[in-house]
Coordinates of N, CA and C in Angstrom, one line a residue:
X1397 N 7.6 -9.1 9.0 CA 7.5 -8.2 10.7 C 6.1 -8.6 10.2
X1398 N 5.3 -7.9 11.6 CA 4.2 -7.6 11.5 C 3.1 -6.8 12.1
X1399 N 2.1 -5.8 12.4 CA 1.6 -5.5 11.9 C 0.1 -5.1 12.7
X1400 N 0.0 -5.7 13.6 CA -2.1 -4.9 13.5 C -2.1 -3.0 13.7
X1401 N -3.0 -2.6 12.7 CA -3.8 -1.0 13.1 C -4.7 -1.1 12.8
X1402 N -5.6 0.0 13.8 CA -7.1 0.7 13.7 C -7.9 1.3 12.9
X1403 N -9.0 0.3 12.0 CA -8.9 1.4 10.7 C -9.3 2.6 10.7
X1404 N -8.3 3.2 10.7 CA -8.8 5.2 11.1 C -7.3 5.0 11.4
X1405 N -7.9 6.7 10.2 CA -7.1 8.0 9.8 C -6.0 7.8 10.7
X1406 N -6.5 8.3 12.2 CA -4.9 8.2 12.9 C -4.3 6.9 13.5
X1407 N -4.1 6.7 12.7 CA -2.9 5.4 12.7 C -1.8 5.2 12.0
X1408 N -2.1 6.6 10.7 CA -1.1 6.5 10.1 C 0.6 7.1 10.7
X1409 N 0.5 7.7 11.9 CA 1.0 7.8 12.7 C 2.2 6.4 12.0
X1410 N 1.6 5.6 13.6 CA 2.1 4.5 13.6 C 2.2 4.0 12.4
X1411 N 1.2 3.3 11.4 CA 2.3 3.2 10.1 C 3.1 2.8 9.9
X1412 N 3.7 4.8 9.9 CA 4.5 5.4 8.7 C 6.2 4.8 9.7
X1413 N 5.8 4.7 11.4 CA 6.9 4.3 13.0 C 7.2 2.6 12.3
X1414 N 6.4 1.7 11.8 CA 6.2 0.8 11.7 C 7.7 0.5 9.6
X1415 N 6.9 1.2 8.7 CA 7.7 0.6 8.0 C 8.4 2.3 7.9
X1416 N 9.4 2.3 9.0 CA 11.0 3.3 9.1 C 11.7 2.0 9.6
X1417 N 10.7 1.4 11.0 CA 12.2 -0.1 11.9 C 11.9 -1.2 10.5
X1418 N 10.2 -1.0 9.3 CA 11.4 -2.2 8.8 C 11.7 -1.7 7.1
X1419 N 12.3 0.0 7.5 CA 13.1 0.2 6.4 C 14.3 -0.2 6.7
X1420 N 15.0 0.1 7.7 CA 16.2 0.0 8.7 C 16.0 -1.4 9.2
X1421 N 15.7 -2.2 8.9 CA 16.4 -3.8 9.4 C 16.4 -3.9 8.4
X1422 N 15.4 -4.2 6.5 CA 15.6 -4.0 5.4 C 17.1 -3.6 4.6
X1423 N 17.5 -2.6 5.6 CA 17.9 -1.8 4.8 C 17.7 -1.1 3.4
X1424 N 16.2 -0.5 3.4 CA 16.1 -0.4 1.9 C 17.0 0.9 1.5
X1425 N 17.1 1.4 0.2 CA 17.3 2.5 -0.3 C 16.0 4.0 0.1
X1426 N 16.2 4.0 -0.4 CA 15.8 6.2 -0.1 C 14.7 5.8 -0.9
X1427 N 15.2 5.0 -2.0 CA 13.7 5.6 -3.6 C 12.9 4.1 -3.4
X1428 N 13.2 2.5 -2.2 CA 12.3 1.9 -1.9 C 11.6 1.9 -0.4
X1429 N 12.5 3.3 0.1 CA 11.8 3.2 1.8 C 10.2 4.6 0.6
X1430 N 10.3 5.6 0.1 CA 9.5 6.7 -0.1 C 8.7 6.2 -0.9
X1431 N 8.6 4.8 -2.2 CA 7.4 3.9 -2.2 C 6.1 2.9 -1.3
X1432 N 7.7 2.2 -0.6 CA 6.9 2.2 1.0 C 6.0 3.1 1.4
X1433 N 6.9 3.8 1.3 CA 5.5 5.1 2.2 C 4.6 5.5 1.9
X1434 N 4.3 5.6 0.8 CA 3.6 6.5 -0.7 C 2.2 4.9 -0.8
X1435 N 2.8 3.6 -0.8 CA 1.7 2.6 -1.5 C 1.5 2.2 0.0
X1436 N 1.8 2.6 1.3 CA 0.4 2.0 2.7 C -0.4 2.9 2.2
X1437 N 0.5 4.5 2.7 CA -0.5 5.1 2.5 C -1.7 5.3 2.4
X1438 N -1.2 4.9 0.8 CA -2.6 4.7 -0.1 C -3.0 4.3 0.0
X1439 N -2.9 2.4 0.4 CA -3.5 1.3 0.3 C -4.7 1.0 1.5
X1440 N -4.3 1.5 2.8 CA -4.0 1.9 4.2 C -5.5 2.9 4.1
X1441 N -4.7 4.3 3.3 CA -5.7 5.3 3.6 C -7.5 4.7 3.2
X1442 N -6.9 4.2 1.5 CA -8.6 3.1 1.2 C -8.8 2.5 1.5
X1443 N -8.5 1.5 2.3 CA -9.0 0.2 3.7 C -10.2 0.7 4.8
X1444 N -8.8 2.0 4.8 CA -10.0 3.2 5.7 C -12.0 3.9 5.1
X1445 N -11.1 4.5 3.8 CA -12.2 5.7 3.2 C -13.3 4.5 2.8
X1446 N -13.1 3.5 2.3 CA -14.1 2.0 1.9 C -14.5 1.0 2.3
X1447 N -13.6 -0.1 2.9 CA -13.8 -0.9 3.0 C -14.1 -1.5 3.7
X1448 N -15.3 -0.3 5.2 CA -16.1 -0.8 5.6 C -16.1 -1.5 7.5
X1449 N -16.2 -2.0 7.6 CA -16.6 -3.1 8.0 C -14.7 -2.0 10.3
X1450 N -15.0 -2.8 11.2 CA -14.8 -2.6 12.4 C -13.8 -2.8 12.5
X1451 N -12.6 -4.5 11.9 CA -11.3 -4.9 11.9 C -10.6 -4.1 11.6
X1452 N -9.2 -4.5 13.0 CA -8.1 -3.6 12.6 C -7.2 -4.4 10.7
X1453 N -6.4 -3.6 10.0 CA -5.4 -3.9 9.1 C -4.3 -4.5 9.7
X1454 N -4.2 -6.1 9.2 CA -2.7 -6.3 9.8 C -1.5 -6.3 8.7
X1455 N -0.9 -5.5 8.3 CA 0.1 -5.5 7.5 C 1.3 -6.3 7.9
X1456 N 1.6 -7.0 7.1 CA 3.2 -7.8 7.2 C 4.2 -7.3 6.0
X1457 N 5.2 -6.8 6.1 CA 6.7 -6.3 5.5 C 7.9 -7.0 5.5
X1458 N 7.9 -7.6 4.0 CA 9.5 -8.9 4.3 C 10.2 -8.9 3.1
X1459 N 11.3 -8.8 3.6 CA 11.5 -9.4 2.5 C 12.2 -10.2 2.0
X1460 N 12.0 -10.7 0.4 CA 12.6 -12.4 0.8 C 13.0 -12.2 -1.0
X1461 N 13.6 -12.8 -1.6 CA 14.2 -13.0 -2.4 C 14.9 -11.5 -3.6
X1462 N 15.2 -10.7 -3.1 CA 15.7 -9.0 -3.6 C 13.6 -8.4 -3.6
X1463 N 13.0 -9.0 -2.8 CA 12.1 -8.4 -3.6 C 10.7 -8.0 -1.8
X1464 N 10.6 -6.5 -2.3 CA 10.3 -5.9 -0.4 C 8.6 -6.4 -1.2
X1465 N 7.7 -6.6 -0.6 CA 6.4 -7.6 -0.6 C 5.8 -6.8 1.0
X1466 N 4.5 -6.8 1.0 CA 3.8 -6.2 2.0 C 2.1 -6.1 2.0
X1467 N 1.9 -6.6 3.3 CA 1.0 -7.5 2.4 C -0.7 -6.7 3.1
X1468 N -1.4 -6.3 2.9 CA -2.7 -5.4 4.0 C -3.9 -6.5 4.0
X1469 N -3.8 -6.8 5.1 CA -5.9 -8.1 5.3 C -6.0 -7.3 6.2
X1470 N -7.6 -7.3 4.8 CA -8.8 -6.6 6.3 C -10.0 -7.1 6.6
X1471 N -9.8 -8.1 7.8 CA -10.9 -8.7 7.5 C -11.8 -8.0 7.7
X1472 N -13.8 -9.1 7.7 CA -14.9 -8.3 7.1 C -15.1 -6.3 6.0
X1473 N -14.6 -6.9 5.4 CA -14.0 -5.8 4.1 C -15.3 -6.0 3.1
X1474 N -15.6 -4.7 2.2 CA -16.1 -5.0 1.4 C -15.5 -4.8 0.1
X1475 N -16.6 -5.5 -1.3 CA -14.4 -5.7 -1.7 C -15.1 -4.3 -2.7
X1476 N -13.4 -3.8 -2.7 CA -13.4 -2.4 -3.0 C -11.6 -3.3 -3.9
X1477 N -11.4 -4.0 -5.1 CA -10.3 -4.5 -5.8 C -9.4 -2.9 -6.1
X1478 N -8.5 -3.1 -6.0 CA -7.5 -1.3 -6.5 C -7.2 -1.9 -7.7
X1479 N -6.6 -3.2 -8.2 CA -6.4 -3.5 -9.3 C -7.1 -3.3 -9.9
X1480 N -8.4 -2.2 -10.2 CA -9.6 -2.7 -11.4 C -8.7 -1.0 -11.5
X1481 N -8.9 -0.1 -10.2 CA -8.6 1.4 -10.8 C -8.9 1.4 -12.3
X1482 N -8.6 2.6 -13.0 CA -8.8 2.3 -14.0 C -7.2 3.7 -13.7
X1483 N -7.1 3.5 -15.5 CA -5.5 4.8 -15.6 C -6.2 6.1 -15.2
X1484 N -5.4 7.1 -14.5 CA -5.6 8.6 -14.1 C -5.3 9.1 -15.6
X1485 N -5.5 9.7 -16.7 CA -5.1 10.2 -18.1 C -4.1 12.0 -17.6
X1486 N -2.6 11.5 -17.1 CA -2.4 12.2 -16.4 C -1.9 13.9 -17.3
X1487 N -1.8 13.1 -18.5 CA -1.5 14.7 -19.0 C -3.2 15.4 -19.1
X1488 N -4.3 15.0 -19.0 CA -5.3 16.4 -18.9 C -5.0 17.1 -17.3
X1489 N -5.1 18.2 -17.5 CA -5.0 19.1 -16.5 C -5.3 19.1 -15.4
X1490 N -5.3 19.8 -13.8 CA -6.0 19.4 -12.9 C -7.7 19.2 -12.9
X1491 N -8.1 20.9 -13.4 CA -8.7 21.2 -14.1 C -10.1 20.3 -14.6
X1492 N -9.7 19.3 -15.7 CA -10.2 19.0 -16.6 C -10.4 17.2 -15.5
X1493 N -9.0 17.1 -15.8 CA -9.7 15.7 -14.4 C -10.7 15.3 -13.8
X1494 N -11.6 13.9 -14.1 CA -12.1 13.9 -12.4 C -11.2 13.3 -11.3
X1495 N -11.8 13.7 -10.3 CA -10.8 14.2 -9.2 C -11.3 12.4 -8.8
X1496 N -9.7 12.1 -7.8 CA -9.9 10.2 -7.7 C -8.7 9.9 -8.4
X1497 N -8.1 8.5 -7.9 CA -7.5 7.9 -8.7 C -6.1 8.1 -9.0
X1498 N -5.9 9.4 -8.2 CA -4.0 9.9 -8.7 C -3.4 9.0 -7.9
X1499 N -3.8 8.2 -6.5 CA -2.7 7.8 -5.6 C -2.6 6.6 -6.2
X1500 N -3.7 5.5 -6.0 CA -3.7 4.4 -7.2 C -2.6 4.6 -8.1
X1501 N -3.0 5.1 -8.9 CA -2.6 5.2 -10.2 C -0.7 5.5 -9.8
X1502 N -0.5 6.1 -8.9 CA 1.5 6.5 -8.6 C 1.7 5.2 -8.3
X1503 N 0.8 4.8 -6.3 CA 1.1 3.0 -6.2 C 1.8 1.7 -6.9
X1504 N 0.8 2.4 -8.9 CA 0.8 0.9 -9.9 C 2.4 1.6 -10.9
X1505 N 3.0 3.0 -10.0 CA 4.1 3.1 -11.0 C 5.2 2.5 -10.0
X1506 N 5.2 3.1 -8.9 CA 6.4 2.8 -7.4 C 6.2 0.9 -7.4
X1507 N 5.4 0.8 -7.5 CA 5.9 -1.0 -6.8 C 4.9 -1.8 -8.4
X1508 N 6.0 -2.7 -8.4 CA 6.3 -4.0 -9.7 C 5.1 -4.7 -9.9
X1509 N 4.4 -5.2 -8.4 CA 3.2 -6.4 -8.8 C 2.4 -5.9 -7.5
X1510 N 1.0 -5.8 -7.8 CA 0.1 -5.2 -6.8 C -1.3 -6.5 -7.5
X1511 N -1.5 -7.5 -6.3 CA -2.3 -7.9 -6.2 C -4.1 -7.9 -5.7
X1512 N -4.8 -8.6 -5.8 CA -6.0 -8.4 -4.8 C -7.0 -9.7 -4.8
X1513 N -7.3 -10.0 -3.4 CA -8.1 -11.1 -3.7 C -8.8 -10.9 -2.1
X1514 N -10.4 -10.8 -2.7 CA -11.2 -10.9 -1.7 C -11.4 -12.4 -1.2
X1515 N -11.9 -13.2 0.0 CA -13.0 -14.2 0.1 C -12.9 -14.3 0.9
X1516 N -14.4 -15.0 1.5 CA -14.9 -15.1 2.5 C -15.4 -13.3 4.1
X1517 N -15.2 -11.5 3.4 CA -15.1 -11.2 4.0 C -14.6 -10.1 3.9
X1518 N -12.8 -11.3 3.9 CA -11.9 -10.8 4.5 C -10.8 -10.0 2.9
X1519 N -10.0 -9.3 2.7 CA -9.7 -8.5 1.4 C -7.9 -8.4 2.0
X1520 N -7.6 -8.9 1.4 CA -5.9 -9.1 1.2 C -4.9 -7.5 -0.5
X1521 N -4.4 -7.2 -0.4 CA -3.6 -6.6 -0.8 C -1.9 -7.1 -0.9
X1522 N -1.1 -7.4 -2.0 CA -0.5 -7.6 -2.0 C 0.4 -6.4 -3.1
X1523 N 1.9 -6.2 -2.2 CA 1.9 -5.5 -3.0 C 4.2 -6.0 -3.5
X1524 N 4.0 -6.0 -3.9 CA 5.7 -6.3 -4.1 C 6.9 -5.3 -5.5
X1525 N 8.3 -4.8 -5.3 CA 8.6 -4.3 -5.6 C 10.6 -4.3 -5.3
X1526 N 10.1 -4.8 -6.8 CA 11.7 -6.0 -6.8 C 13.6 -4.5 -6.0
X1527 N 14.2 -5.2 -5.2 CA 14.8 -4.6 -4.8 C 16.7 -5.1 -5.3
X1528 N 17.5 -4.0 -5.4 CA 18.3 -4.4 -5.3 C 19.5 -3.6 -6.4
X1529 N 18.2 -3.0 -7.2 CA 18.9 -2.0 -8.5 C 18.1 -2.7 -9.5
X1530 N 17.4 -3.7 -9.7 CA 16.3 -3.8 -10.5 C 15.4 -3.6 -11.0

């Protein structure tokens, strides 16, 4: 399944509807639905906030070999490697913690693999989550 979304926060509602449709189609369990929704919101929001450009973000969702695979392709993007984000020290209190990074921290905990590519002005983030109780 593939859709494109305007690079604006107002597209989140349509993105969530797309995720719901994919979750039904692929019969995702509740944990995987939650993880997919949180991860997609975080990656898309980061593309809106930090990616630059005007082009629509193309999102592909599929299940292959018992893995949920979500790819986010953003033409015209500046480089922003989500895999380079440092870990957040969750043992620190909120008052002591430097703002930012908690969303990507959660994505890394909920997904099994995150990859990032940037070539010719096109950014691609691919998230993978194992399905089927593994």
